[in-house]
Short mmCIF file of C-alpha atoms and ligand atoms in Angstrom, two decimals:
data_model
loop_
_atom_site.label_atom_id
_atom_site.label_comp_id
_atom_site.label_asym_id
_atom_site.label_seq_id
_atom_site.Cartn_x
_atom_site.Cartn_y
_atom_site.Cartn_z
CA UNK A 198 -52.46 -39.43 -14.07
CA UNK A 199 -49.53 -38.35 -12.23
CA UNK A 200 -46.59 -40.91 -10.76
CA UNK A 201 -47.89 -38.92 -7.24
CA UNK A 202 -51.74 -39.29 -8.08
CA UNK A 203 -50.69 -43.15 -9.39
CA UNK A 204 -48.46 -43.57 -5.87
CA UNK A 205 -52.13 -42.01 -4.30
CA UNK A 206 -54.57 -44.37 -5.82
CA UNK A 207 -52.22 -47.63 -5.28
CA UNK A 208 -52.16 -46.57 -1.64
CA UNK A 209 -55.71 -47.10 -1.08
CA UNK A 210 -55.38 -50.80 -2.19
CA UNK A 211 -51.97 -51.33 -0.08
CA UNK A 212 -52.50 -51.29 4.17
CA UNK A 213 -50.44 -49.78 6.51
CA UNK A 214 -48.79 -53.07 7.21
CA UNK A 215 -47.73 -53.96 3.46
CA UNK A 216 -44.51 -52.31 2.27
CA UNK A 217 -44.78 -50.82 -1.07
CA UNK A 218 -41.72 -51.13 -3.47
CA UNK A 219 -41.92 -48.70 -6.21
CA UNK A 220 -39.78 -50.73 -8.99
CA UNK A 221 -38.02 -47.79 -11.18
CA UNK A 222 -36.35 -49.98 -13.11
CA UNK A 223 -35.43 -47.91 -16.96
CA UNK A 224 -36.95 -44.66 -15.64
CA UNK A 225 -35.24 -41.95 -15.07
CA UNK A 226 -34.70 -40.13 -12.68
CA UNK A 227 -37.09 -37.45 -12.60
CA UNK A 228 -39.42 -39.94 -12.81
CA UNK A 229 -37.87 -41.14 -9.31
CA UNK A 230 -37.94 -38.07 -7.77
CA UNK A 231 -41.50 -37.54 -8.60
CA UNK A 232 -42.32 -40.45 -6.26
CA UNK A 233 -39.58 -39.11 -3.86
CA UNK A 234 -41.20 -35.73 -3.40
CA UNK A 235 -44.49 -37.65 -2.94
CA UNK A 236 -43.11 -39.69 0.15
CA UNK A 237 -41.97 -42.94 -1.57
CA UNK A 238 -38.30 -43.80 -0.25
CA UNK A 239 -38.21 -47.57 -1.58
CA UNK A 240 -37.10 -48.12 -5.16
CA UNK A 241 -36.53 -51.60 -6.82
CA UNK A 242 -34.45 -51.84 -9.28
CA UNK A 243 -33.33 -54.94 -11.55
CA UNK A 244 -29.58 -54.40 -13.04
CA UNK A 245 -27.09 -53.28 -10.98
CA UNK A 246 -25.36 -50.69 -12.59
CA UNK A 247 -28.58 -48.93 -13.05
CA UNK A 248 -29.14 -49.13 -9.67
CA UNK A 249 -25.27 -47.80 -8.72
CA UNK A 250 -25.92 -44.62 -11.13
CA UNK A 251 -29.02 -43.79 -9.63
CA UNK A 252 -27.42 -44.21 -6.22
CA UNK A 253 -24.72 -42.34 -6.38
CA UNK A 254 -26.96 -39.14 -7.77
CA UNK A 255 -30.20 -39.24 -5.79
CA UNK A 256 -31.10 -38.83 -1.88
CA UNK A 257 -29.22 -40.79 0.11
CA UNK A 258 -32.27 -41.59 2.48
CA UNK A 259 -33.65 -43.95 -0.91
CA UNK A 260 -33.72 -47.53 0.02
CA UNK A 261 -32.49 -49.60 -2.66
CA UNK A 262 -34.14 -53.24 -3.26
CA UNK A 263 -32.55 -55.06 -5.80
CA UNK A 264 -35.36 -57.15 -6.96
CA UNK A 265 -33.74 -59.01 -9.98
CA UNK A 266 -31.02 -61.99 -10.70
CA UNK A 267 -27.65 -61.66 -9.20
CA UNK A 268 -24.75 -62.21 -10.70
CA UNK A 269 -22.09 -63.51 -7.94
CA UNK A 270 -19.30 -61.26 -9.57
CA UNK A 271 -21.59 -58.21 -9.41
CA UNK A 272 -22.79 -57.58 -5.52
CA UNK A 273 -19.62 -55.90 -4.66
CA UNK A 274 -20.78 -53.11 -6.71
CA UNK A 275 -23.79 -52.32 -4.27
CA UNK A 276 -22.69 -53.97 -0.48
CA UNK A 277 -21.55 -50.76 0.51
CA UNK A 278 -25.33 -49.53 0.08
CA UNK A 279 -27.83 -51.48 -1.10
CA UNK A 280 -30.68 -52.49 1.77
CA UNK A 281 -32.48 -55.29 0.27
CA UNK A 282 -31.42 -58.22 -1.65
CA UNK A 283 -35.05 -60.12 -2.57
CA UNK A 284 -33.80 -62.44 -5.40
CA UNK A 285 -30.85 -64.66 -3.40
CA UNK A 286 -31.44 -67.92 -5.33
CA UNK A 287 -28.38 -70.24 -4.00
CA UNK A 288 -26.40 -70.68 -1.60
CA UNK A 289 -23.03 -69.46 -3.20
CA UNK A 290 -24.91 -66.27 -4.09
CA UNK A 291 -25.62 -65.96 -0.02
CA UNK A 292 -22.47 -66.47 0.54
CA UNK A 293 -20.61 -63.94 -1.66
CA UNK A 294 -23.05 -61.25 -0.62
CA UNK A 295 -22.07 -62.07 3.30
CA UNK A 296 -18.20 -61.60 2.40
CA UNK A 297 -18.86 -58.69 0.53
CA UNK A 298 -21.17 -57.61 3.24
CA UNK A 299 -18.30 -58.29 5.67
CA UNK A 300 -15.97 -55.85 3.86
CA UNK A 301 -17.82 -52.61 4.46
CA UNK A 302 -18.89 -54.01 7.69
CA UNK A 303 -22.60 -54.62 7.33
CA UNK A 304 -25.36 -57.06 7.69
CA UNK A 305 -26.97 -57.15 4.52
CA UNK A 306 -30.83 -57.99 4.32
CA UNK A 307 -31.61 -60.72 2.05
CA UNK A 308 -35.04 -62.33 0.45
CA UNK A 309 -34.48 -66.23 -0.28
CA UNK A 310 -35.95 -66.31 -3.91
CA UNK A 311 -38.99 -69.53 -4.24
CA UNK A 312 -39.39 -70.86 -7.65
CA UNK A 313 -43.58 -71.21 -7.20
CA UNK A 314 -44.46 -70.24 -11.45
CA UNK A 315 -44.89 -73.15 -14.00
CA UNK A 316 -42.32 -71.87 -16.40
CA UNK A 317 -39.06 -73.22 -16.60
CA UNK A 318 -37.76 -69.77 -16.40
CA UNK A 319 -37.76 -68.87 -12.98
CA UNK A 320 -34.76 -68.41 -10.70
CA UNK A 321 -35.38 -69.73 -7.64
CA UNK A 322 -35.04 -72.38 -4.56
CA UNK A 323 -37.74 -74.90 -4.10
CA UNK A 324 -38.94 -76.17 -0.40
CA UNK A 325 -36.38 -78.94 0.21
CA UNK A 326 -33.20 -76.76 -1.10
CA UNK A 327 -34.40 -74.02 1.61
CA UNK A 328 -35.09 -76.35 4.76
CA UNK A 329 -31.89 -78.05 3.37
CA UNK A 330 -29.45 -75.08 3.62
CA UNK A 331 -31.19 -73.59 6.82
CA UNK A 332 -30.19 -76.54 8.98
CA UNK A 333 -26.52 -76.58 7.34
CA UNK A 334 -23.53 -75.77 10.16
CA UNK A 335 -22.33 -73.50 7.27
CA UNK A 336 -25.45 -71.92 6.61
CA UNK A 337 -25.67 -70.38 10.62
CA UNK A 338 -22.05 -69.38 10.42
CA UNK A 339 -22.93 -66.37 8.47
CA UNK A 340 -22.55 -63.46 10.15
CA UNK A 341 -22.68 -60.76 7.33
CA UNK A 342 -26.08 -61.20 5.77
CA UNK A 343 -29.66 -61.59 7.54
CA UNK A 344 -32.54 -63.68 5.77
CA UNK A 345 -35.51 -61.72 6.44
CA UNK A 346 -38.23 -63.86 4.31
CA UNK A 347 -39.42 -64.80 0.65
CA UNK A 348 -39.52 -63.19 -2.52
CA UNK A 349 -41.60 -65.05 -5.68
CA UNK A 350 -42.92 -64.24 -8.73
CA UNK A 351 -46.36 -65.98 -10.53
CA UNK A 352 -46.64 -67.20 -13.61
CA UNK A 353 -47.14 -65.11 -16.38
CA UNK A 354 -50.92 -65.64 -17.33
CA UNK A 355 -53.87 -64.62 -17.65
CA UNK A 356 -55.34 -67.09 -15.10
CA UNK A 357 -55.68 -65.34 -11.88
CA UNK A 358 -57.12 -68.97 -9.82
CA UNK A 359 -53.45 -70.37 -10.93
CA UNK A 360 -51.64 -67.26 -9.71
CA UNK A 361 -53.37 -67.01 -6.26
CA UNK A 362 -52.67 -70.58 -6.19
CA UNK A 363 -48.90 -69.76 -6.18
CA UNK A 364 -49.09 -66.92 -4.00
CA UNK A 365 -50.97 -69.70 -1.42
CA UNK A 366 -48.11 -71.85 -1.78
CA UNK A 367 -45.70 -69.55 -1.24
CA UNK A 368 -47.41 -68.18 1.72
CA UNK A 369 -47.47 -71.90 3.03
CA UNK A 370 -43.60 -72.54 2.93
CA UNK A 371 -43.31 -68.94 4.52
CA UNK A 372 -45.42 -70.51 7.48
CA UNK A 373 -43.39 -73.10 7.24
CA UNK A 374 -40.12 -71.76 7.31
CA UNK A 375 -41.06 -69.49 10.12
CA UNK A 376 -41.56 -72.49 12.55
CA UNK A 377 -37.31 -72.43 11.98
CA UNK A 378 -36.23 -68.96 11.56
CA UNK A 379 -38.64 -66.89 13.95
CA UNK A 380 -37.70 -64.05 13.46
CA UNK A 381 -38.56 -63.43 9.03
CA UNK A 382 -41.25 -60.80 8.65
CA UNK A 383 -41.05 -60.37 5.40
CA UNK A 384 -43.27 -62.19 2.26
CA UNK A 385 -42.39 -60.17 -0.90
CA UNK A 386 -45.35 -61.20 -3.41
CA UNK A 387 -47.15 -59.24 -6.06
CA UNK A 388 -46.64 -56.87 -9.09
CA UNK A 389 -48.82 -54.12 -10.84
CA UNK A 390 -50.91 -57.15 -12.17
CA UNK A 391 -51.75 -59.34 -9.18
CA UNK A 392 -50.82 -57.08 -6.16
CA UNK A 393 -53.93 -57.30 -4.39
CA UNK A 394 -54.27 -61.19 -4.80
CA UNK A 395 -51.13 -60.99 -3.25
CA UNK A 396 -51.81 -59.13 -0.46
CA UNK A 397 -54.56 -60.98 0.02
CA UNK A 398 -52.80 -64.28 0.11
CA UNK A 399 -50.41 -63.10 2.75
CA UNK A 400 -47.74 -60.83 1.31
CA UNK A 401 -46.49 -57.79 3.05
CA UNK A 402 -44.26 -56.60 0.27
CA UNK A 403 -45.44 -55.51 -2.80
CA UNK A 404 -43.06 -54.02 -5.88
CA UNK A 405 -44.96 -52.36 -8.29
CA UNK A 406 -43.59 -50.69 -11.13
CA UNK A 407 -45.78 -49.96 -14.05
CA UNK A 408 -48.90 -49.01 -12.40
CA UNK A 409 -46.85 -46.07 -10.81
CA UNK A 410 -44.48 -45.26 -14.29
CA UNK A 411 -46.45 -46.26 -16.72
CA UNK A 412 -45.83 -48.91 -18.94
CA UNK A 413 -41.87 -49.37 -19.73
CA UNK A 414 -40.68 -48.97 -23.36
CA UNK A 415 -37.70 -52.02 -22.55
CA UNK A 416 -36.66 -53.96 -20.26
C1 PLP B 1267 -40.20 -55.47 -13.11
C2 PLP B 1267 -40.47 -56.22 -11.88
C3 PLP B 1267 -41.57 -55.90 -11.05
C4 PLP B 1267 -42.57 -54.82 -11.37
O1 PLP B 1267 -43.38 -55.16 -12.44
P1 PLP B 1267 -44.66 -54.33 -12.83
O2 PLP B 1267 -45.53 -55.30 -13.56
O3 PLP B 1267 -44.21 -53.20 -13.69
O4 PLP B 1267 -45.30 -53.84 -11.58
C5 PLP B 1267 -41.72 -56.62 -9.87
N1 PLP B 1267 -40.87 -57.61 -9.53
C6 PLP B 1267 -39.82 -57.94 -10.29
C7 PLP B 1267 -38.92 -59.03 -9.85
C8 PLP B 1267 -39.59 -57.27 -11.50
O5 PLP B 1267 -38.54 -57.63 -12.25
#
C-alpha cells in the first residue's frame, strides 16, 4: 500500500475530533511529501536537526511536533518555528523553551510529558511534580510558552489490558489537571500499535509513524 492509501485506511479508525500526527521521523522527504500531497500537514519528528533540515526545505504550511526528548541546549534551533513541543519533561526544560520562545516573539505550545510505562526508561513527570509546578508563582509567570495538555507513551509489551491501563491513568490525571488549567484540550496518547486503545481511552492526539511509512530501518 501507498503512504496516501496507508494515511486513507488509518483515517477510518481516527474521528474527526482526534488529531493525527504523522511521525516522519528517518524518512525522507519524498516520503513526506507523499503524505503532504494527500492532505497531511502535521509531521512529528524526534531529533532536532532532522527536523530543522526538513524545515527549512519543505512547505512552510507543515506543522512541526517535536515528539521526542529535549535537550535544553537544543530548542533554540527550532523556537523560531516549531508548533508543538509534546515531550517537556521538567521544569528547566519549560523554562528555556519560554526564553527562547520570547526571542522570536512567540508563544510556544507545549505537551507536559507523564511518565505512566513500567520501565525505568521513560522521560517524564509524575502527578505530584505536575500539580507541584502548576501552583508555583514562577510557573504562572511564563509568558512565552502555553501548556496545552499531556503527552505519554505505554509500555512496550505485548499486553494490551496493561497498556489501556496506562492510557486510563493518564486520561485520569488529564481530568485532573483540567479542574486547574481549563483551558488544555489536548491528550496526546497512542502509536501505530495501540492507537485505537488510545483513542478509546480518551486521547485526541495520535502520532503514528510506521503504519503510514512502513517499518523504519533505524532509529
Ligand atoms: C517513533 C515515535 C512514535 C511513532 O511510532 P510508530 O510505532 O512508528 O507509530 C510515536 N511517538 C513517539 C514519541 C515516537 O518516538
Amino acid at each position: 500500500m501507498s503512504i496516501a492509501d496507508n494515511l486513507t485506511s488509518i483515517k477510518k479508525n481516527v474521528t474527526d475530533t482526534v488529531t493525527l500526527v504523522a511521525v516522519s521521523k528517518t524518512k525522507p522527504n519524498e516520503a513526506i511529501l507523499e503524505a503532504y500531497d494527500a492532505g497531511q500537514r502535521i509531521f512529528g519528528e524526534n531529533k532536532i536537526q532532522e527536523m530543522t533540515q526538513k524545515w527549512e526545505v519543505l512547505p512552510k504550511d507543515i506543522q512541526w511536533h517535536m515528539i521526542g526528548h529535549v535537550q535544553r541546549n537544543k530548542v533554540k534551533y527550532m523556537a523560531q518555528y516549531v508548533d508543538l513541543i509534546h515531550g517537556v519533561d521538567s521544569y528547566r526544560l519549560l523554562k528555556e523553551i519560554d526564553k527562547q520562545a520570547k526571542k522570536h516573539n512567540r508563544i510556544i505550545r507545549c505537551l507536559l510529558q507523564v511518565h505512566i510505562a513500567q520501565e525505568e526508561t521513560k522521560f517524564g513527570f509524575d502527578e505530584n511534580e505536575i500539580l507541584g509546578m502548576i501552583d508555583s508563582e514562577e510557573f504562572k509567570s511564563l509568558e512565552n510558552i502555553k501548556i496545552v495538555g499531556l503527552m505519554g507513551m505505554a509500555s512496550f509489551t505485548s499486553s494490551m489490558e496493561q497498556v489501556r491501563k496506562e492510557f486510563k491513568h493518564l486520561k485520569m490525571l488529564f481530568d485532573t489537571l483540567l479542574k486547574k488549567l481549563s483551558y488544555i484540550t489536548t491528550l496526546s496518547m497512542g502509536m501505530s500499535g495501540d492507537y485505537q486503545i488510545a483513542i478509546e481511552e480518551g486521547s485526541t492526539m495520535v502520532r503514528i509513524g510506521s503504519s503510514i511509512f512502513g517499518a523504519r530501518t533505524f532509529s
